[in-house]
mmCIF file of C-alpha atoms and ligand atoms in Angstrom:
data_model
loop_
_atom_site.group_PDB
_atom_site.id
_atom_site.type_symbol
_atom_site.label_atom_id
_atom_site.label_comp_id
_atom_site.label_asym_id
_atom_site.label_seq_id
_atom_site.Cartn_x
_atom_site.Cartn_y
_atom_site.Cartn_z
ATOM 1 C CA MET O 1 10.192 16.055 -21.854
ATOM 2 C CA THR O 2 7.427 15.451 -20.134
ATOM 3 C CA HIS O 3 6.963 17.186 -17.138
ATOM 4 C CA VAL O 4 7.767 15.560 -13.785
ATOM 5 C CA LEU O 5 5.132 16.389 -11.856
ATOM 6 C CA SER O 6 2.753 15.240 -14.596
ATOM 7 C CA LEU O 7 0.454 12.635 -13.226
ATOM 8 C CA GLU O 8 -1.256 12.086 -16.576
ATOM 9 C CA GLY O 9 -2.351 8.551 -17.327
ATOM 10 C CA LYS O 10 -2.133 7.479 -13.643
ATOM 11 C CA ILE O 11 -5.293 6.401 -11.140
ATOM 12 C CA ALA O 12 -5.186 8.067 -7.889
ATOM 13 C CA LEU O 13 -7.226 6.652 -4.832
ATOM 14 C CA VAL O 14 -7.693 9.532 -2.180
ATOM 15 C CA THR O 15 -9.782 8.550 0.866
ATOM 16 C CA GLY O 16 -11.335 10.981 2.890
ATOM 17 C CA ALA O 17 -11.891 12.732 -0.225
ATOM 18 C CA SER O 18 -15.386 14.626 0.858
ATOM 19 C CA GLN O 19 -13.784 17.570 2.355
ATOM 20 C CA GLY O 20 -10.979 19.265 4.134
ATOM 21 C CA ILE O 21 -7.198 18.482 3.149
ATOM 22 C CA GLY O 22 -8.641 15.385 1.566
ATOM 23 C CA GLU O 23 -10.463 17.235 -1.087
ATOM 24 C CA THR O 24 -7.488 19.535 -1.774
ATOM 25 C CA ILE O 25 -5.459 17.001 -2.011
ATOM 26 C CA ALA O 26 -8.311 15.348 -4.725
ATOM 27 C CA ARG O 27 -8.187 18.373 -6.875
ATOM 28 C CA ARG O 28 -4.690 19.015 -6.718
ATOM 29 C CA LEU O 29 -3.675 15.396 -8.181
ATOM 30 C CA ALA O 30 -6.380 16.263 -10.843
ATOM 31 C CA SER O 31 -4.917 19.181 -11.888
ATOM 32 C CA ALA O 32 -1.868 17.582 -12.666
ATOM 33 C CA GLY O 33 -3.168 15.417 -14.899
ATOM 34 C CA ALA O 34 -4.483 12.036 -12.987
ATOM 35 C CA THR O 35 -7.908 10.379 -12.668
ATOM 36 C CA VAL O 36 -8.999 10.612 -9.090
ATOM 37 C CA VAL O 37 -11.333 8.282 -7.323
ATOM 38 C CA ALA O 38 -12.245 10.340 -4.496
ATOM 39 C CA ALA O 39 -13.536 8.123 -1.626
ATOM 40 C CA ALA O 40 -15.324 8.859 1.093
ATOM 41 C CA ARG O 41 -18.861 8.079 3.895
ATOM 42 C CA ASN O 42 -21.232 10.755 2.223
ATOM 43 C CA GLN O 43 -21.737 10.922 -0.985
ATOM 44 C CA GLU O 44 -23.233 13.774 -1.655
ATOM 45 C CA LYS O 45 -20.004 15.392 -0.655
ATOM 46 C CA ALA O 46 -17.681 13.399 -2.471
ATOM 47 C CA GLY O 47 -20.135 13.465 -5.270
ATOM 48 C CA ALA O 48 -19.962 17.324 -5.321
ATOM 49 C CA VAL O 49 -15.922 17.716 -4.879
ATOM 50 C CA ALA O 50 -15.909 14.979 -8.342
ATOM 51 C CA ALA O 51 -18.135 17.690 -10.249
ATOM 52 C CA ALA O 52 -15.967 20.475 -8.940
ATOM 53 C CA ILE O 53 -12.941 18.566 -10.681
ATOM 54 C CA ALA O 54 -14.773 17.460 -13.882
ATOM 55 C CA ASP O 55 -16.237 21.511 -14.345
ATOM 56 C CA ALA O 56 -12.359 22.335 -13.816
ATOM 57 C CA GLY O 57 -11.108 20.450 -16.796
ATOM 58 C CA GLY O 58 -9.818 17.363 -14.759
ATOM 59 C CA THR O 59 -11.432 13.462 -14.534
ATOM 60 C CA ALA O 60 -12.599 12.383 -10.884
ATOM 61 C CA GLU O 61 -15.348 9.969 -9.741
ATOM 62 C CA ALA O 62 -16.627 9.887 -5.920
ATOM 63 C CA ALA O 63 -16.954 6.018 -4.603
ATOM 64 C CA SER O 64 -18.212 5.280 -1.141
ATOM 65 C CA LEU O 65 -15.929 3.895 1.110
ATOM 66 C CA ASP O 66 -15.725 3.730 5.053
ATOM 67 C CA VAL O 67 -12.223 2.973 5.377
ATOM 68 C CA SER O 68 -12.970 0.954 8.864
ATOM 69 C CA ASP O 69 -14.522 -1.812 7.329
ATOM 70 C CA PRO O 70 -13.212 -4.608 5.540
ATOM 71 C CA SER O 71 -16.056 -5.128 3.328
ATOM 72 C CA SER O 72 -16.552 -1.899 2.385
ATOM 73 C CA VAL O 73 -12.758 -1.460 1.426
ATOM 74 C CA THR O 74 -12.889 -4.753 -0.726
ATOM 75 C CA ALA O 75 -15.742 -3.265 -2.445
ATOM 76 C CA LEU O 76 -14.291 -0.313 -3.453
ATOM 77 C CA PHE O 77 -11.182 -2.114 -4.802
ATOM 78 C CA LYS O 78 -13.372 -4.523 -6.757
ATOM 79 C CA GLY O 79 -14.928 -1.618 -8.485
ATOM 80 C CA ILE O 80 -11.848 -0.051 -9.239
ATOM 81 C CA ALA O 81 -9.920 -2.909 -10.750
ATOM 82 C CA GLU O 82 -13.349 -3.520 -12.856
ATOM 83 C CA ARG O 83 -13.675 0.096 -13.770
ATOM 84 C CA HIS O 84 -9.994 1.021 -14.126
ATOM 85 C CA GLY O 85 -7.714 -2.276 -14.248
ATOM 86 C CA ARG O 86 -5.210 -0.496 -11.850
ATOM 87 C CA LEU O 87 -3.966 1.799 -8.921
ATOM 88 C CA ASP O 88 -0.757 3.858 -9.470
ATOM 89 C CA ILE O 89 -1.458 6.306 -6.354
ATOM 90 C CA LEU O 90 -3.018 5.758 -2.593
ATOM 91 C CA VAL O 91 -2.958 8.623 -0.315
ATOM 92 C CA ASN O 92 -4.584 7.292 2.869
ATOM 93 C CA ASN O 93 -6.067 10.942 4.157
ATOM 94 C CA ALA O 94 -9.333 9.579 5.603
ATOM 95 C CA GLY O 95 -8.955 10.494 9.593
ATOM 96 C CA ILE O 96 -10.988 11.482 12.356
ATOM 97 C CA THR O 97 -9.895 12.752 16.202
ATOM 98 C CA ASP O 98 -12.044 12.205 19.380
ATOM 99 C CA ASP O 99 -9.586 14.149 22.103
ATOM 100 C CA GLY O 100 -9.916 13.901 25.537
ATOM 101 C CA LEU O 101 -7.328 13.335 28.575
ATOM 102 C CA LEU O 102 -6.135 9.964 29.105
ATOM 103 C CA LEU O 103 -7.827 9.511 32.606
ATOM 104 C CA ARG O 104 -11.210 10.610 30.969
ATOM 105 C CA MET O 105 -10.667 8.547 27.611
ATOM 106 C CA SER O 106 -13.276 5.705 26.747
ATOM 107 C CA LYS O 107 -12.377 2.676 25.136
ATOM 108 C CA GLU O 108 -14.853 3.117 22.653
ATOM 109 C CA SER O 109 -12.989 6.876 22.058
ATOM 110 C CA TRP O 110 -9.549 5.044 21.551
ATOM 111 C CA ASP O 111 -11.245 2.365 18.987
ATOM 112 C CA ARG O 112 -12.988 4.469 17.276
ATOM 113 C CA VAL O 113 -9.902 6.297 16.585
ATOM 114 C CA LEU O 114 -7.388 3.619 16.074
ATOM 115 C CA SER O 115 -10.073 1.963 13.949
ATOM 116 C CA THR O 116 -10.020 4.580 11.597
ATOM 117 C CA ASP O 117 -6.518 6.243 11.506
ATOM 118 C CA LEU O 118 -4.587 3.329 12.000
ATOM 119 C CA THR O 119 -6.554 0.072 10.736
ATOM 120 C CA GLY O 120 -8.427 1.749 8.400
ATOM 121 C CA VAL O 121 -4.473 2.704 6.999
ATOM 122 C CA PHE O 122 -3.543 -1.030 7.136
ATOM 123 C CA LEU O 123 -7.168 -2.090 5.502
ATOM 124 C CA VAL O 124 -6.789 0.170 2.454
ATOM 125 C CA THR O 125 -2.968 -0.100 1.633
ATOM 126 C CA GLN O 126 -3.461 -4.094 1.750
ATOM 127 C CA GLU O 127 -5.986 -4.012 -1.282
ATOM 128 C CA ALA O 128 -3.784 -1.266 -2.872
ATOM 129 C CA VAL O 129 -0.565 -3.234 -2.475
ATOM 130 C CA LYS O 130 -2.517 -6.431 -4.045
ATOM 131 C CA LEU O 131 -3.973 -4.792 -6.662
ATOM 132 C CA MET O 132 -0.467 -2.527 -7.702
ATOM 133 C CA MET O 133 1.497 -5.914 -7.046
ATOM 134 C CA LYS O 134 -0.989 -7.865 -9.698
ATOM 135 C CA LYS O 135 -0.524 -5.201 -12.741
ATOM 136 C CA ARG O 136 3.358 -4.576 -11.905
ATOM 137 C CA VAL O 137 2.789 -0.806 -11.221
ATOM 138 C CA ALA O 138 5.173 1.228 -9.722
ATOM 139 C CA GLY O 139 2.831 2.599 -7.367
ATOM 140 C CA ARG O 140 3.038 5.142 -4.839
ATOM 141 C CA ILE O 141 1.682 5.218 -1.179
ATOM 142 C CA VAL O 142 1.397 8.275 0.542
ATOM 143 C CA THR O 143 -0.290 8.328 4.022
ATOM 144 C CA VAL O 144 -1.731 11.661 5.853
ATOM 145 C CA GLY O 145 -0.186 11.419 9.025
ATOM 146 C CA SER O 146 0.715 14.269 11.690
ATOM 147 C CA VAL O 147 3.338 16.188 13.499
ATOM 148 C CA VAL O 148 1.469 14.641 16.889
ATOM 149 C CA GLY O 149 2.430 10.803 15.924
ATOM 150 C CA LEU O 150 5.908 12.654 16.380
ATOM 151 C CA MET O 151 5.605 14.906 19.053
ATOM 152 C CA GLY O 152 3.013 13.921 21.140
ATOM 153 C CA ASN O 153 -0.202 16.929 22.199
ATOM 154 C CA ALA O 154 -2.040 16.381 25.643
ATOM 155 C CA GLY O 155 -5.491 15.276 25.075
ATOM 156 C CA GLN O 156 -4.456 13.418 21.377
ATOM 157 C CA ALA O 157 -3.209 9.983 23.277
ATOM 158 C CA ASN O 158 -5.410 8.051 21.264
ATOM 159 C CA TYR O 159 -4.799 10.375 17.748
ATOM 160 C CA ALA O 160 -1.361 10.452 18.378
ATOM 161 C CA ALA O 161 -0.777 6.718 18.885
ATOM 162 C CA ALA O 162 -2.681 6.146 15.535
ATOM 163 C CA LYS O 163 -0.385 8.846 13.556
ATOM 164 C CA ALA O 164 2.965 7.235 15.159
ATOM 165 C CA GLY O 165 1.427 3.665 13.980
ATOM 166 C CA VAL O 166 1.829 4.906 10.384
ATOM 167 C CA VAL O 167 4.879 5.749 10.691
ATOM 168 C CA GLY O 168 6.102 2.478 11.735
ATOM 169 C CA PHE O 169 3.795 0.415 9.149
ATOM 170 C CA SER O 170 5.027 2.922 6.488
ATOM 171 C CA MET O 171 8.370 2.375 6.956
ATOM 172 C CA SER O 172 8.097 -1.827 7.561
ATOM 173 C CA LEU O 173 6.123 -1.421 4.155
ATOM 174 C CA ALA O 174 8.860 0.565 2.208
ATOM 175 C CA ARG O 175 11.062 -2.417 3.312
ATOM 176 C CA GLU O 176 8.932 -5.121 2.301
ATOM 177 C CA ILE O 177 7.482 -4.030 -1.364
ATOM 178 C CA GLY O 178 10.756 -1.466 -2.338
ATOM 179 C CA SER O 179 11.879 -4.252 -4.503
ATOM 180 C CA ARG O 180 8.571 -3.885 -6.632
ATOM 181 C CA GLY O 181 9.266 -0.323 -7.434
ATOM 182 C CA ILE O 182 6.520 0.849 -4.992
ATOM 183 C CA THR O 183 7.510 3.555 -2.553
ATOM 184 C CA VAL O 184 5.753 4.176 0.202
ATOM 185 C CA ASN O 185 5.914 7.680 2.817
ATOM 186 C CA VAL O 186 3.972 9.798 5.243
ATOM 187 C CA VAL O 187 3.366 13.621 5.092
ATOM 188 C CA ALA O 188 3.284 14.682 8.966
ATOM 189 C CA PRO O 189 1.027 18.207 8.814
ATOM 190 C CA GLY O 190 1.146 20.456 11.819
ATOM 191 C CA TYR O 191 -1.531 23.110 12.139
ATOM 192 C CA ILE O 192 -3.939 23.366 9.273
ATOM 193 C CA GLU O 193 -6.538 26.009 8.377
ATOM 194 C CA THR O 194 -9.638 24.088 8.122
ATOM 195 C CA ALA O 195 -12.855 24.631 9.649
ATOM 196 C CA MET O 196 -12.213 23.972 12.897
ATOM 197 C CA THR O 197 -9.061 26.204 12.868
ATOM 198 C CA ALA O 198 -11.478 29.080 11.570
ATOM 199 C CA ALA O 199 -13.587 28.708 14.710
ATOM 200 C CA LEU O 200 -10.373 30.079 16.752
ATOM 201 C CA SER O 201 -10.572 33.218 18.054
ATOM 202 C CA GLU O 202 -8.075 35.533 16.938
ATOM 203 C CA ASP O 203 -5.852 35.353 19.923
ATOM 204 C CA GLN O 204 -5.756 31.658 19.978
ATOM 205 C CA THR O 205 -4.848 31.705 16.146
ATOM 206 C CA ARG O 206 -2.018 34.504 17.198
ATOM 207 C CA ALA O 207 -0.892 32.068 20.133
ATOM 208 C CA LEU O 208 -0.674 29.275 17.559
ATOM 209 C CA ALA O 209 1.135 31.033 15.016
ATOM 210 C CA GLY O 210 3.647 31.885 17.721
ATOM 211 C CA ARG O 211 4.579 28.652 18.224
ATOM 212 C CA ILE O 212 5.210 27.705 14.092
ATOM 213 C CA ALA O 213 9.111 28.961 12.851
ATOM 214 C CA LEU O 214 7.052 30.518 9.705
ATOM 215 C CA GLY O 215 4.772 32.156 11.991
ATOM 216 C CA ARG O 216 1.533 31.454 10.054
ATOM 217 C CA LEU O 217 -1.107 28.219 10.168
ATOM 218 C CA GLY O 218 -0.530 26.104 7.134
ATOM 219 C CA THR O 219 -2.947 25.663 4.320
ATOM 220 C CA ALA O 220 -4.533 22.384 3.268
ATOM 221 C CA GLU O 221 -2.976 23.544 -0.374
ATOM 222 C CA ASP O 222 0.464 23.283 1.833
ATOM 223 C CA VAL O 223 -0.224 19.681 2.490
ATOM 224 C CA ALA O 224 -1.282 18.927 -1.015
ATOM 225 C CA GLY O 225 1.955 20.299 -2.760
ATOM 226 C CA ALA O 226 3.863 17.685 -0.573
ATOM 227 C CA VAL O 227 1.295 14.744 -1.538
ATOM 228 C CA LEU O 228 1.835 15.581 -5.243
ATOM 229 C CA TYR O 229 5.513 15.736 -4.915
ATOM 230 C CA LEU O 230 5.619 12.328 -3.080
ATOM 231 C CA ALA O 231 3.486 11.309 -5.848
ATOM 232 C CA SER O 232 5.435 12.584 -8.423
ATOM 233 C CA ASP O 233 8.663 11.364 -10.598
ATOM 234 C CA LEU O 234 10.525 13.327 -9.151
ATOM 235 C CA ALA O 235 10.137 11.696 -5.259
ATOM 236 C CA SER O 236 11.281 8.164 -7.580
ATOM 237 C CA TYR O 237 14.190 7.413 -4.984
ATOM 238 C CA VAL O 238 12.000 8.788 -2.007
ATOM 239 C CA THR O 239 10.306 5.833 0.194
ATOM 240 C CA GLY O 240 10.219 5.301 3.858
ATOM 241 C CA THR O 241 9.995 8.746 4.848
ATOM 242 C CA VAL O 242 8.139 11.086 7.046
ATOM 243 C CA LEU O 243 7.637 14.707 5.106
ATOM 244 C CA ASN O 244 6.995 17.245 8.080
ATOM 245 C CA VAL O 245 4.919 19.708 6.353
ATOM 246 C CA SER O 246 4.322 21.510 9.924
ATOM 247 C CA GLY O 247 6.154 25.288 8.792
ATOM 248 C CA GLY O 248 8.640 24.596 11.642
ATOM 249 C CA LEU O 249 5.953 23.856 14.578
ATOM 250 C CA LEU O 250 8.159 20.640 14.894
ATOM 251 C CA ILE O 251 12.227 21.095 14.077
ATOM 252 C CA PRO O 252 13.507 17.968 15.927
HETATM 253 P P1 LIG T 301 -11.768 16.595 7.760
HETATM 254 O O1 LIG T 301 -11.975 18.078 7.370
HETATM 255 O O2 LIG T 301 -12.408 16.035 9.310
HETATM 256 O O3 LIG T 301 -12.190 15.708 6.782
HETATM 257 C C1 LIG T 301 -11.926 13.765 6.982
HETATM 258 C C2 LIG T 301 -12.266 13.077 5.873
HETATM 259 O O4 LIG T 301 -12.019 11.621 5.929
HETATM 260 C C3 LIG T 301 -13.515 13.517 5.133
HETATM 261 O O5 LIG T 301 -13.647 13.579 4.097
HETATM 262 C C4 LIG T 301 -14.415 12.394 5.629
HETATM 263 O O6 LIG T 301 -15.293 11.944 5.273
HETATM 264 C C5 LIG T 301 -13.345 11.143 5.964
HETATM 265 N N1 LIG T 301 -13.417 10.075 6.626
HETATM 266 C C6 LIG T 301 -13.535 10.371 7.832
HETATM 267 N N2 LIG T 301 -13.978 8.964 8.572
HETATM 268 C C7 LIG T 301 -13.879 8.140 7.354
HETATM 269 C C8 LIG T 301 -14.007 7.086 7.705
HETATM 270 N N3 LIG T 301 -14.477 5.883 8.243
HETATM 271 N N4 LIG T 301 -14.143 6.366 6.147
HETATM 272 C C9 LIG T 301 -13.912 6.894 4.896
HETATM 273 N N5 LIG T 301 -13.558 8.120 5.179
HETATM 274 C C10 LIG T 301 -13.722 9.129 5.945
HETATM 275 O O7 LIG T 301 -10.209 16.291 8.380
HETATM 276 P P2 LIG T 301 -9.011 17.052 7.814
HETATM 277 O O8 LIG T 301 -8.261 18.193 8.538
HETATM 278 O O9 LIG T 301 -9.065 17.494 6.369
HETATM 279 O O10 LIG T 301 -7.656 16.067 7.799
HETATM 280 C C11 LIG T 301 -7.471 14.974 7.423
HETATM 281 C C12 LIG T 301 -6.394 14.558 7.409
HETATM 282 O O11 LIG T 301 -5.109 15.037 7.756
HETATM 283 C C13 LIG T 301 -6.699 13.569 8.633
HETATM 284 O O12 LIG T 301 -5.952 12.368 8.223
HETATM 285 C C14 LIG T 301 -6.112 14.533 10.080
HETATM 286 O O13 LIG T 301 -5.666 13.285 10.803
HETATM 287 C C15 LIG T 301 -4.939 14.883 9.055
HETATM 288 N N6 LIG T 301 -4.194 16.319 9.705
HETATM 289 C C16 LIG T 301 -5.213 17.150 9.616
HETATM 290 C C17 LIG T 301 -4.693 18.572 10.411
HETATM 291 C C18 LIG T 301 -5.374 19.504 10.515
HETATM 292 O O14 LIG T 301 -4.846 20.902 11.381
HETATM 293 N N7 LIG T 301 -6.427 19.380 10.136
HETATM 294 C C19 LIG T 301 -3.320 18.334 10.499
HETATM 295 C C20 LIG T 301 -2.258 17.141 10.886
HETATM 296 C C21 LIG T 301 -3.268 16.279 10.116
HETATM 297 P P3 LIG T 301 -16.496 11.322 5.238
HETATM 298 O O15 LIG T 301 -17.158 12.115 6.707
HETATM 299 O O16 LIG T 301 -18.045 11.522 4.231
HETATM 300 O O17 LIG T 301 -16.503 9.614 5.418
#
């Protein structure tokens, strides 16, 4: 019996794979056997991630992508179609924050976050679905949302709106393309240890952990494991869902 978590023979695109959670997702999918396209704006960093995956025995390539730019998105997919002829897994991970209280939030800040975190998901997913349907691939689409999109967070109205938006988007798309065998899901992380949280003081980290049922911040590996599950054969009958990976920060 083949291992149900094996992604052998699958082509996986991970957006925002040049660092942080996206880098870990790219490594995780590659270690499960997928050929990974690690896409981001910074080619030096995306190239280093692809090289590290190859050093570890996996298969990956770096690709240039600005998710908010339609011409960049179509160019990426032209390249994927030419080089690989198909796409099995899309992980929409690229995302930014630009925090501020509503009364001081500029329209530029609102537009910047929405164009990357929501419109970017629309642009990339649309191209991915076209390619999956053309090749009759029972594909997997996983978008990295946030619990902030489910519970709100003061100072993040733009980010929360975008992350709530990807939930409605994914649920609608799951209904549209379920008959094609393509699943569409969201992973919603809570507080994850990143360069940003590493800068917090011990007291601040303890206060954050105190709000989390499991008593600790999450790791990028925690998120990558949930993405791998949804991308694997184990999740064949799971679509239109939001997988809350917050250690119990959010228990609805
Ligand atoms: P990060 O370290 O800042 O990494 C963000 C990634 O997105 C980078 O690889 C960046 O690469 C890429 N990116 C940004 N804008 C892009 C664009 N326009 N086009 C293509 N790529 C772009 O962030 P992270 O903490 O790993 O977060 C990853 C995802 O998890 C995001 O969607 C975030 O909202 C979500 N999340 C994070 C946390 C957390 O605690 N860290 C919690 C919940 C959800 P380039 O700059 O090279 O393009």
